[in-house]
Amino acid sequence: MKYFFSLLAACFVSVLLYLLVFGFAVSRPLVIDQISDFMAEKLAYADATGHPKIFVVASSNARFSHSCAVLEAELHRPCINMGIAGDVSLDWTFDNVQPRLAPGDLVYMPIEYGTYSRSRVQMMTGMDAAYRFRHDKASLAKRGPEGVIRAAFMFTLPTFLQSLGEMGLNAAGVRRRFGLDTLDRQGDETGHDGAKAAPYLGVIRDAQGEFPNAALVDNPDGAQTALGHFLDFCRDHGVTVVGGLPTVFNDKQIPDSAIAELRNLFARHGANFVVMANRSQYPRANFYDTGYHLRQSAQERHSQMLANALRPLLPARPGEKF
Amino acid sequence: MLFNSTIFLFGFLPVTLLLFFLLGRFSIPAARLWLAAASLFFYAWWNPPYLILLSISIVFNYGAGYLLQFPERFRGPLFPRKIVLGLGLAFNLGFLGYFKYSAFFIENLDALTGADFVVRSIALPLAISFFTFQKIAYLVDSYIGKVQEKSFLNYVLFAAFFPQLIAGPIVHYSEIFPQFKKLETYRFQWINFTDGLTLFLLGLSKKAVLADEFARYSDVVFNNAQTGAAISLVPAWIGALSYTLQLYFDFSGYSDMAIGLAKMFNVELPLNFWSPYKAGSIIEFWRRWHMTLSRFLRDYVYIPLSGNRHGEARRYRNLFLTMLIGGIWHGAGWTFVVWGALHGTALAANHVWHARIRGSAGSFLYRATGHLLTLMVVICGWVVFRATSLEVAGNVFRGMLNHNGAYLPEQFLAVARPLRYLFSGLGQVPYLGDSTVMGTFEVFAMLTLGCGIVFAAPNINQMTRRQRLAVVMIAFGFTFQKIVFAGSISPFLYFQF
C-alpha cells in the first residue's frame, strides 16, 4: 500500500513539476515571447495616435500582406497593423484593440480562411495562451477556469525541448529573421522581398495554397463567436468594420459561394465586406514564404488597391466631406 | 476501446477491476464470468457485429480442443484426432484468410490473369491475426496433450482476456489459465496492482508522449512519398528513423500496458520486448522484438517445417519461409511479403555468418559493426513495412540514398556553417519539422531523446521499482496532458494487424 501511495505521489509531483516548469521555468523567447513584443509595439503606436484611426486585424496575413504605412499615406489617418502570427487567437487581439476604439474608427479584417473554423478549444490554446500562462497569468483569468486549465495543459514534450533550444539560442544571441527591427512603426512587416525571399522560391512553387474549404464557416462555437462579439461591440460603439479577403495564390478563383458566406457573416453583425476585383489573389511570384504572405512590393501594391476600396467606406471626420 | 482512451481509463478499467475482485470474494466462477463478459464487451466496443465472429471462433475452437483433449468421452466412431486437428487448423487459417487475404489474393489473381473478379471490401475484424494464432496454438497444444480444459467459461476467459486480446502478447493456455485457477488471483493485492499500474502508466507514456510525436514526423514523409513527392535526404532519414522509434514505442508501450493490466488482475503475461534496438545481430533482434510472435513462429512454423533437423540448406530455407510467413501474418500486401523476405534472408545470412565466417566476436569493432548492420536492416525493413506500396518505399529509399538532394534550413546552416559542405540551404525544407527552423530543431531533439532511450537507457523490466517511479515522475505530467487535454487519441499501430 505504501508503494501505491508512492506511485500516487509520483503522479501528483509530476503534474506539479509540469506546471512549475511551463509556468515559471522555461519559455520560448524566439517564437512565443516575441508575440508580446509585437503586440506592445503595435499598441504603443495605437496609443500614440489620435482618432479616427484604422486598425487592420487578422493574423500574419495582415502583417505581411497589408501595409498600414501605405493606408495611412493614402487615407490620411493613423493605421495600426495588428497582425502577428497565425496561431495567435483572435480574441486576444480583440481584447487589445477593443479598448482603443472610438466612434469614427475603421477596422479592416482580412481574416485568414482557416481562422473562421477555429474551435473554442483551439482559441484557448493559441500562442497567446502559452505566452500568458508563462508571463501574464492574471490575464488568462478572463477566459475563466477552462481557459486557464487549457492554457496550463497545452505543453508537450516537444514544446519542452523547443523551449530549451530557444532559450539556448537566445542566450547565444541568435535572432529570428523577423523581429521588432523588421516592423515599421505602424506594425507592418518590411524587408520581405528580393534576396530575403530567394530561399523560399521552392517553397512557394510547391506550396498547396490556402483556399476556403466547405467548412469555412462551420464550427460557429469558436472564432466566429469571438468575431461576432467584436463586430457587435463595434456596431454599438460607432466603429465601422469592413471584412475582406486574405491574400492567396491565384491558381484558382475564390468561389462566389465562399465570398457570400463571409459577406453574410459580417452583415449579420452590421459590418461591411469588400471584395477587390482580383479577390485578393496574386500570382505565386508575388508571395514571400507561405501562401498568405505577399512580398513587400506586392504588399504595397495590394494596400494601394485596398486604400481605394476602403476610401468610400471611411466614416467622415466631424465636419469632413469625402 | 483503446487503452489510451478516457472511457477505458476512467470507466471500463475501474469498473471491471472493482467487480472482479468484489465477485471474487464470494464466487470464483462469477468473477471469471464477469471478466469474460467484460472482455467481450471491450472487444465489441469497436464494432459489435464482429463480436459474432469472435464468438464463432471461440465456440469452434473450444469444441475442437475438447475433441482433441477428451476423445475417450465420445462413444462410437469419431474422427481421428489428426483429422480434427487438421480441420481445426483449416478453419482458423480459412477464417484468417477470408477476412485478411481474400481481397489481396483476388487483386493479384486479376493482375496475373487479366480476369476481372470483383474485390469485395471486407472489413478486417480487430485482432484477428492475434486471436487466430493463439487459437492455433491452443489446438496444437491440445493435440500434443499440453492442455486439459473442460470448462467453456474458462476457455472463453483465456481466449478473450482483454489485456492481451487485441495485440498480444500471444499467450499459451498453459501459461495463463493455471493462474486463473489460483485462489489468490481473485484477491486484490496492492503490490501487483501497483506494479501493474506503474507498468501501465509507463507504457501509456511511451505511446502518448513518444510514439504519437514520432508519428507526426514519419507520417508527413510517408504520406507525401505516397503522393509521389520527391523526399530529400534529411526528411527521408528522419521519416525512417521516426517510424523506427514510433513503432517501438507504440508496440512496446502497448505490450507494457497489456502486461500491466493483466498484473492488476494478478495475472502474469510473458514479456514481449527486451530492448530490441540494442541487438548486435538480426538473430538477437528477433529474440528481443515481439518475443511472443517469434516464439509462436518458432514452435508452430519453423519446427514443424523441420527446423534445423535436415541440414543447413533446409534450415536456411525454413528460416526464410518462417519469416516470410511472419511477414504475411502482419498484413496482406507485397510490402509485408518483402519485409518478411528481407528478415528471412538476413536471418539466414546471419546464421551462415555464425556457422562459417564468424571472426573476433568480442572485439568492439565487431560488435559495433554488428549493431550498425542490424540497425540498417531493421530501419530499411521498417520503411517497407510502413510504406503503403513498394513504389512508396522506393520513393523514400531514393531520398535516403540522396537522389533528391540534401537540404537543411538556411538559418540552420547560418549557425552550423561546416554543414554547408554537405547540405544546401533552403528557406523551408519540405516535409521537415513543419517546414520551420524550430520545428527542425524539435525533430532532431526528439530523435536524440528517442535514440537515447532505446540505445542507452535500461528497459522497464530492468528497472527497479524506485527507478520506475522516477520515470513516472518525469513522464506522467506529459502523459496526463496528452490523454486529458490533447484531444486526439490515436490507435495502436498493431491494431491494424
PDB file of N, CA and C in Angstrom, chain B residues 48-114:
ATOM      1  N   PRO B  48     -19.605  -3.915 -32.788  1.00  0.00           N
ATOM      2  CA  PRO B  48     -20.378  -5.012 -32.187  1.00  0.00           C
ATOM      3  C   PRO B  48     -20.587  -6.225 -33.097  1.00  0.00           C
ATOM      4  N   PRO B  49     -20.885  -6.052 -34.414  1.00  0.00           N
ATOM      5  CA  PRO B  49     -21.116  -7.261 -35.218  1.00  0.00           C
ATOM      6  C   PRO B  49     -19.923  -8.225 -35.229  1.00  0.00           C
ATOM      7  N   TYR B  50     -18.719  -7.707 -35.061  1.00  0.00           N
ATOM      8  CA  TYR B  50     -17.568  -8.606 -35.107  1.00  0.00           C
ATOM      9  C   TYR B  50     -17.428  -9.458 -33.848  1.00  0.00           C
ATOM     10  N   LEU B  51     -18.226  -9.128 -32.840  1.00  0.00           N
ATOM     11  CA  LEU B  51     -18.251  -9.984 -31.667  1.00  0.00           C
ATOM     12  C   LEU B  51     -18.789 -11.360 -32.055  1.00  0.00           C
ATOM     13  N   ILE B  52     -19.678 -11.363 -33.047  1.00  0.00           N
ATOM     14  CA  ILE B  52     -20.240 -12.646 -33.514  1.00  0.00           C
ATOM     15  C   ILE B  52     -19.114 -13.504 -34.094  1.00  0.00           C
ATOM     16  N   LEU B  53     -18.238 -12.866 -34.869  1.00  0.00           N
ATOM     17  CA  LEU B  53     -17.125 -13.624 -35.459  1.00  0.00           C
ATOM     18  C   LEU B  53     -16.198 -14.173 -34.383  1.00  0.00           C
ATOM     19  N   LEU B  54     -15.891 -13.315 -33.419  1.00  0.00           N
ATOM     20  CA  LEU B  54     -15.026 -13.781 -32.326  1.00  0.00           C
ATOM     21  C   LEU B  54     -15.699 -14.938 -31.591  1.00  0.00           C
ATOM     22  N   SER B  55     -16.997 -14.811 -31.394  1.00  0.00           N
ATOM     23  CA  SER B  55     -17.728 -15.857 -30.667  1.00  0.00           C
ATOM     24  C   SER B  55     -17.717 -17.172 -31.444  1.00  0.00           C
ATOM     25  N   ILE B  56     -17.918 -17.080 -32.766  1.00  0.00           N
ATOM     26  CA  ILE B  56     -17.880 -18.304 -33.594  1.00  0.00           C
ATOM     27  C   ILE B  56     -16.509 -18.964 -33.453  1.00  0.00           C
ATOM     28  N   SER B  57     -15.480 -18.136 -33.524  1.00  0.00           N
ATOM     29  CA  SER B  57     -14.122 -18.661 -33.420  1.00  0.00           C
ATOM     30  C   SER B  57     -13.910 -19.323 -32.057  1.00  0.00           C
ATOM     31  N   ILE B  58     -14.427 -18.691 -31.008  1.00  0.00           N
ATOM     32  CA  ILE B  58     -14.260 -19.249 -29.662  1.00  0.00           C
ATOM     33  C   ILE B  58     -14.995 -20.586 -29.534  1.00  0.00           C
ATOM     34  N   VAL B  59     -16.255 -20.592 -29.980  1.00  0.00           N
ATOM     35  CA  VAL B  59     -17.062 -21.816 -29.840  1.00  0.00           C
ATOM     36  C   VAL B  59     -16.425 -22.955 -30.641  1.00  0.00           C
ATOM     37  N   PHE B  60     -16.041 -22.667 -31.870  1.00  0.00           N
ATOM     38  CA  PHE B  60     -15.455 -23.710 -32.702  1.00  0.00           C
ATOM     39  C   PHE B  60     -14.173 -24.261 -32.069  1.00  0.00           C
ATOM     40  N   ASN B  61     -13.312 -23.370 -31.646  1.00  0.00           N
ATOM     41  CA  ASN B  61     -12.021 -23.837 -31.124  1.00  0.00           C
ATOM     42  C   ASN B  61     -12.163 -24.539 -29.784  1.00  0.00           C
ATOM     43  N   TYR B  62     -13.145 -24.098 -29.001  1.00  0.00           N
ATOM     44  CA  TYR B  62     -13.394 -24.814 -27.752  1.00  0.00           C
ATOM     45  C   TYR B  62     -13.829 -26.247 -28.084  1.00  0.00           C
ATOM     46  N   GLY B  63     -14.737 -26.369 -29.048  1.00  0.00           N
ATOM     47  CA  GLY B  63     -15.237 -27.702 -29.435  1.00  0.00           C
ATOM     48  C   GLY B  63     -14.120 -28.567 -29.982  1.00  0.00           C
ATOM     49  N   ALA B  64     -13.343 -28.004 -30.882  1.00  0.00           N
ATOM     50  CA  ALA B  64     -12.247 -28.777 -31.476  1.00  0.00           C
ATOM     51  C   ALA B  64     -11.236 -29.164 -30.404  1.00  0.00           C
ATOM     52  N   GLY B  65     -10.942 -28.224 -29.514  1.00  0.00           N
ATOM     53  CA  GLY B  65      -9.995 -28.502 -28.428  1.00  0.00           C
ATOM     54  C   GLY B  65     -10.519 -29.618 -27.540  1.00  0.00           C
ATOM     55  N   TYR B  66     -11.817 -29.583 -27.269  1.00  0.00           N
ATOM     56  CA  TYR B  66     -12.429 -30.612 -26.418  1.00  0.00           C
ATOM     57  C   TYR B  66     -12.294 -31.986 -27.074  1.00  0.00           C
ATOM     58  N   LEU B  67     -12.589 -32.032 -28.368  1.00  0.00           N
ATOM     59  CA  LEU B  67     -12.474 -33.308 -29.093  1.00  0.00           C
ATOM     60  C   LEU B  67     -11.038 -33.832 -29.062  1.00  0.00           C
ATOM     61  N   LEU B  68     -10.089 -32.904 -29.149  1.00  0.00           N
ATOM     62  CA  LEU B  68      -8.685 -33.318 -29.143  1.00  0.00           C
ATOM     63  C   LEU B  68      -8.218 -33.748 -27.754  1.00  0.00           C
ATOM     64  N   GLN B  69      -8.775 -33.088 -26.734  1.00  0.00           N
ATOM     65  CA  GLN B  69      -8.305 -33.371 -25.368  1.00  0.00           C
ATOM     66  C   GLN B  69      -8.988 -34.595 -24.754  1.00  0.00           C
ATOM     67  N   PHE B  70     -10.253 -34.780 -25.086  1.00  0.00           N
ATOM     68  CA  PHE B  70     -11.015 -35.834 -24.407  1.00  0.00           C
ATOM     69  C   PHE B  70     -11.702 -36.765 -25.406  1.00  0.00           C
ATOM     70  N   PRO B  71     -10.952 -37.399 -26.286  1.00  0.00           N
ATOM     71  CA  PRO B  71     -11.610 -38.255 -27.272  1.00  0.00           C
ATOM     72  C   PRO B  71     -12.302 -39.449 -26.623  1.00  0.00           C
ATOM     73  N   GLU B  72     -11.830 -39.856 -25.428  1.00  0.00           N
ATOM     74  CA  GLU B  72     -12.390 -41.038 -24.773  1.00  0.00           C
ATOM     75  C   GLU B  72     -13.816 -40.807 -24.280  1.00  0.00           C
ATOM     76  N   ARG B  73     -14.214 -39.537 -24.206  1.00  0.00           N
ATOM     77  CA  ARG B  73     -15.557 -39.226 -23.714  1.00  0.00           C
ATOM     78  C   ARG B  73     -16.632 -39.514 -24.748  1.00  0.00           C
ATOM     79  N   PHE B  74     -16.209 -39.708 -25.981  1.00  0.00           N
ATOM     80  CA  PHE B  74     -17.200 -39.912 -27.029  1.00  0.00           C
ATOM     81  C   PHE B  74     -17.292 -41.388 -27.376  1.00  0.00           C
ATOM     82  N   ARG B  75     -18.498 -41.909 -27.244  1.00  0.00           N
ATOM     83  CA  ARG B  75     -18.694 -43.306 -27.611  1.00  0.00           C
ATOM     84  C   ARG B  75     -18.933 -43.380 -29.107  1.00  0.00           C
ATOM     85  N   GLY B  76     -18.600 -44.459 -29.675  1.00  0.00           N
ATOM     86  CA  GLY B  76     -18.853 -44.632 -31.097  1.00  0.00           C
ATOM     87  C   GLY B  76     -17.760 -44.018 -31.935  1.00  0.00           C
ATOM     88  N   PRO B  77     -17.933 -44.078 -33.259  1.00  0.00           N
ATOM     89  CA  PRO B  77     -16.856 -43.635 -34.149  1.00  0.00           C
ATOM     90  C   PRO B  77     -16.664 -42.125 -34.056  1.00  0.00           C
ATOM     91  N   LEU B  78     -15.432 -41.736 -34.091  1.00  0.00           N
ATOM     92  CA  LEU B  78     -15.067 -40.319 -34.021  1.00  0.00           C
ATOM     93  C   LEU B  78     -13.939 -40.096 -35.020  1.00  0.00           C
ATOM     94  N   PHE B  79     -13.899 -38.874 -35.553  1.00  0.00           N
ATOM     95  CA  PHE B  79     -12.777 -38.568 -36.453  1.00  0.00           C
ATOM     96  C   PHE B  79     -11.459 -38.821 -35.727  1.00  0.00           C
ATOM     97  N   PRO B  80     -10.479 -39.327 -36.435  1.00  0.00           N
ATOM     98  CA  PRO B  80      -9.161 -39.431 -35.809  1.00  0.00           C
ATOM     99  C   PRO B  80      -8.707 -38.036 -35.359  1.00  0.00           C
ATOM    100  N   ARG B  81      -7.934 -37.979 -34.301  1.00  0.00           N
ATOM    101  CA  ARG B  81      -7.513 -36.688 -33.733  1.00  0.00           C
ATOM    102  C   ARG B  81      -6.755 -35.851 -34.752  1.00  0.00           C
ATOM    103  N   LYS B  82      -6.003 -36.537 -35.598  1.00  0.00           N
ATOM    104  CA  LYS B  82      -5.219 -35.813 -36.596  1.00  0.00           C
ATOM    105  C   LYS B  82      -6.146 -35.040 -37.533  1.00  0.00           C
ATOM    106  N   ILE B  83      -7.273 -35.694 -37.873  1.00  0.00           N
ATOM    107  CA  ILE B  83      -8.214 -35.025 -38.778  1.00  0.00           C
ATOM    108  C   ILE B  83      -8.898 -33.861 -38.062  1.00  0.00           C
ATOM    109  N   VAL B  84      -9.208 -34.066 -36.792  1.00  0.00           N
ATOM    110  CA  VAL B  84      -9.820 -32.969 -36.016  1.00  0.00           C
ATOM    111  C   VAL B  84      -8.855 -31.780 -35.978  1.00  0.00           C
ATOM    112  N   LEU B  85      -7.595 -32.094 -35.723  1.00  0.00           N
ATOM    113  CA  LEU B  85      -6.596 -31.019 -35.689  1.00  0.00           C
ATOM    114  C   LEU B  85      -6.519 -30.334 -37.051  1.00  0.00           C
ATOM    115  N   GLY B  86      -6.479 -31.154 -38.105  1.00  0.00           N
ATOM    116  CA  GLY B  86      -6.393 -30.588 -39.461  1.00  0.00           C
ATOM    117  C   GLY B  86      -7.580 -29.700 -39.769  1.00  0.00           C
ATOM    118  N   LEU B  87      -8.770 -30.162 -39.388  1.00  0.00           N
ATOM    119  CA  LEU B  87      -9.974 -29.348 -39.626  1.00  0.00           C
ATOM    120  C   LEU B  87      -9.924 -28.051 -38.820  1.00  0.00           C
ATOM    121  N   GLY B  88      -9.455 -28.191 -37.592  1.00  0.00           N
ATOM    122  CA  GLY B  88      -9.363 -27.012 -36.727  1.00  0.00           C
ATOM    123  C   GLY B  88      -8.413 -25.981 -37.312  1.00  0.00           C
ATOM    124  N   LEU B  89      -7.256 -26.444 -37.744  1.00  0.00           N
ATOM    125  CA  LEU B  89      -6.278 -25.517 -38.327  1.00  0.00           C
ATOM    126  C   LEU B  89      -6.836 -24.905 -39.607  1.00  0.00           C
ATOM    127  N   ALA B  90      -7.492 -25.749 -40.413  1.00  0.00           N
ATOM    128  CA  ALA B  90      -8.050 -25.253 -41.681  1.00  0.00           C
ATOM    129  C   ALA B  90      -9.109 -24.187 -41.408  1.00  0.00           C
ATOM    130  N   PHE B  91      -9.921 -24.433 -40.371  1.00  0.00           N
ATOM    131  CA  PHE B  91     -10.948 -23.439 -40.037  1.00  0.00           C
ATOM    132  C   PHE B  91     -10.296 -22.110 -39.670  1.00  0.00           C
ATOM    133  N   ASN B  92      -9.318 -22.175 -38.787  1.00  0.00           N
ATOM    134  CA  ASN B  92      -8.693 -20.934 -38.319  1.00  0.00           C
ATOM    135  C   ASN B  92      -7.969 -20.208 -39.448  1.00  0.00           C
ATOM    136  N   LEU B  93      -7.236 -20.973 -40.242  1.00  0.00           N
ATOM    137  CA  LEU B  93      -6.499 -20.331 -41.341  1.00  0.00           C
ATOM    138  C   LEU B  93      -7.467 -19.820 -42.407  1.00  0.00           C
ATOM    139  N   GLY B  94      -8.551 -20.577 -42.626  1.00  0.00           N
ATOM    140  CA  GLY B  94      -9.550 -20.129 -43.592  1.00  0.00           C
ATOM    141  C   GLY B  94     -10.229 -18.845 -43.137  1.00  0.00           C
ATOM    142  N   PHE B  95     -10.498 -18.817 -41.849  1.00  0.00           N
ATOM    143  CA  PHE B  95     -11.121 -17.644 -41.225  1.00  0.00           C
ATOM    144  C   PHE B  95     -10.229 -16.419 -41.435  1.00  0.00           C
ATOM    145  N   LEU B  96      -8.958 -16.603 -41.112  1.00  0.00           N
ATOM    146  CA  LEU B  96      -7.987 -15.509 -41.274  1.00  0.00           C
ATOM    147  C   LEU B  96      -7.828 -15.166 -42.749  1.00  0.00           C
ATOM    148  N   GLY B  97      -7.740 -16.203 -43.557  1.00  0.00           N
ATOM    149  CA  GLY B  97      -7.523 -15.994 -44.991  1.00  0.00           C
ATOM    150  C   GLY B  97      -8.654 -15.225 -45.626  1.00  0.00           C
ATOM    151  N   TYR B  98      -9.887 -15.581 -45.262  1.00  0.00           N
ATOM    152  CA  TYR B  98     -11.025 -14.900 -45.878  1.00  0.00           C
ATOM    153  C   TYR B  98     -11.018 -13.419 -45.535  1.00  0.00           C
ATOM    154  N   PHE B  99     -10.889 -13.135 -44.261  1.00  0.00           N
ATOM    155  CA  PHE B  99     -11.004 -11.729 -43.851  1.00  0.00           C
ATOM    156  C   PHE B  99      -9.763 -10.907 -44.188  1.00  0.00           C
ATOM    157  N   LYS B 100      -8.620 -11.551 -44.119  1.00  0.00           N
ATOM    158  CA  LYS B 100      -7.394 -10.752 -44.252  1.00  0.00           C
ATOM    159  C   LYS B 100      -6.801 -10.798 -45.651  1.00  0.00           C
ATOM    160  N   TYR B 101      -6.927 -11.922 -46.325  1.00  0.00           N
ATOM    161  CA  TYR B 101      -6.144 -12.080 -47.548  1.00  0.00           C
ATOM    162  C   TYR B 101      -6.965 -12.222 -48.827  1.00  0.00           C
ATOM    163  N   SER B 102      -8.306 -12.371 -48.707  1.00  0.00           N
ATOM    164  CA  SER B 102      -9.049 -12.669 -49.934  1.00  0.00           C
ATOM    165  C   SER B 102      -8.962 -11.523 -50.935  1.00  0.00           C
ATOM    166  N   ALA B 103      -9.069 -10.280 -50.461  1.00  0.00           N
ATOM    167  CA  ALA B 103      -9.013  -9.143 -51.388  1.00  0.00           C
ATOM    168  C   ALA B 103      -7.636  -9.076 -52.063  1.00  0.00           C
ATOM    169  N   PHE B 104      -6.603  -9.299 -51.279  1.00  0.00           N
ATOM    170  CA  PHE B 104      -5.232  -9.271 -51.810  1.00  0.00           C
ATOM    171  C   PHE B 104      -5.045 -10.376 -52.858  1.00  0.00           C
ATOM    172  N   PHE B 105      -5.575 -11.541 -52.529  1.00  0.00           N
ATOM    173  CA  PHE B 105      -5.447 -12.678 -53.434  1.00  0.00           C
ATOM    174  C   PHE B 105      -6.162 -12.399 -54.754  1.00  0.00           C
ATOM    175  N   ILE B 106      -7.371 -11.891 -54.658  1.00  0.00           N
ATOM    176  CA  ILE B 106      -8.163 -11.647 -55.875  1.00  0.00           C
ATOM    177  C   ILE B 106      -7.534 -10.533 -56.714  1.00  0.00           C
ATOM    178  N   GLU B 107      -7.062  -9.508 -56.060  1.00  0.00           N
ATOM    179  CA  GLU B 107      -6.397  -8.408 -56.782  1.00  0.00           C
ATOM    180  C   GLU B 107      -5.226  -8.938 -57.593  1.00  0.00           C
ATOM    181  N   ASN B 108      -4.429  -9.785 -56.960  1.00  0.00           N
ATOM    182  CA  ASN B 108      -3.254 -10.304 -57.644  1.00  0.00           C
ATOM    183  C   ASN B 108      -3.624 -11.323 -58.723  1.00  0.00           C
ATOM    184  N   LEU B 109      -4.695 -12.068 -58.460  1.00  0.00           N
ATOM    185  CA  LEU B 109      -5.175 -13.007 -59.472  1.00  0.00           C
ATOM    186  C   LEU B 109      -5.635 -12.241 -60.707  1.00  0.00           C
ATOM    187  N   ASP B 110      -6.351 -11.144 -60.473  1.00  0.00           N
ATOM    188  CA  ASP B 110      -6.798 -10.282 -61.575  1.00  0.00           C
ATOM    189  C   ASP B 110      -5.600  -9.756 -62.357  1.00  0.00           C
ATOM    190  N   ALA B 111      -4.601  -9.287 -61.602  1.00  0.00           N
ATOM    191  CA  ALA B 111      -3.432  -8.690 -62.250  1.00  0.00           C
ATOM    192  C   ALA B 111      -2.677  -9.740 -63.060  1.00  0.00           C
ATOM    193  N   LEU B 112      -2.653 -10.946 -62.542  1.00  0.00           N
ATOM    194  CA  LEU B 112      -1.872 -12.009 -63.181  1.00  0.00           C
ATOM    195  C   LEU B 112      -2.585 -12.580 -64.396  1.00  0.00           C
ATOM    196  N   THR B 113      -3.889 -12.762 -64.293  1.00  0.00           N
ATOM    197  CA  THR B 113      -4.627 -13.453 -65.356  1.00  0.00           C
ATOM    198  C   THR B 113      -5.409 -12.505 -66.258  1.00  0.00           C
ATOM    199  N   GLY B 114      -5.494 -11.252 -65.855  1.00  0.00           N
ATOM    200  CA  GLY B 114      -6.295 -10.312 -66.632  1.00  0.00           C
ATOM    201  C   GLY B 114      -7.782 -10.491 -66.380  1.00  0.00           C
TER     202      GLY B 114
END
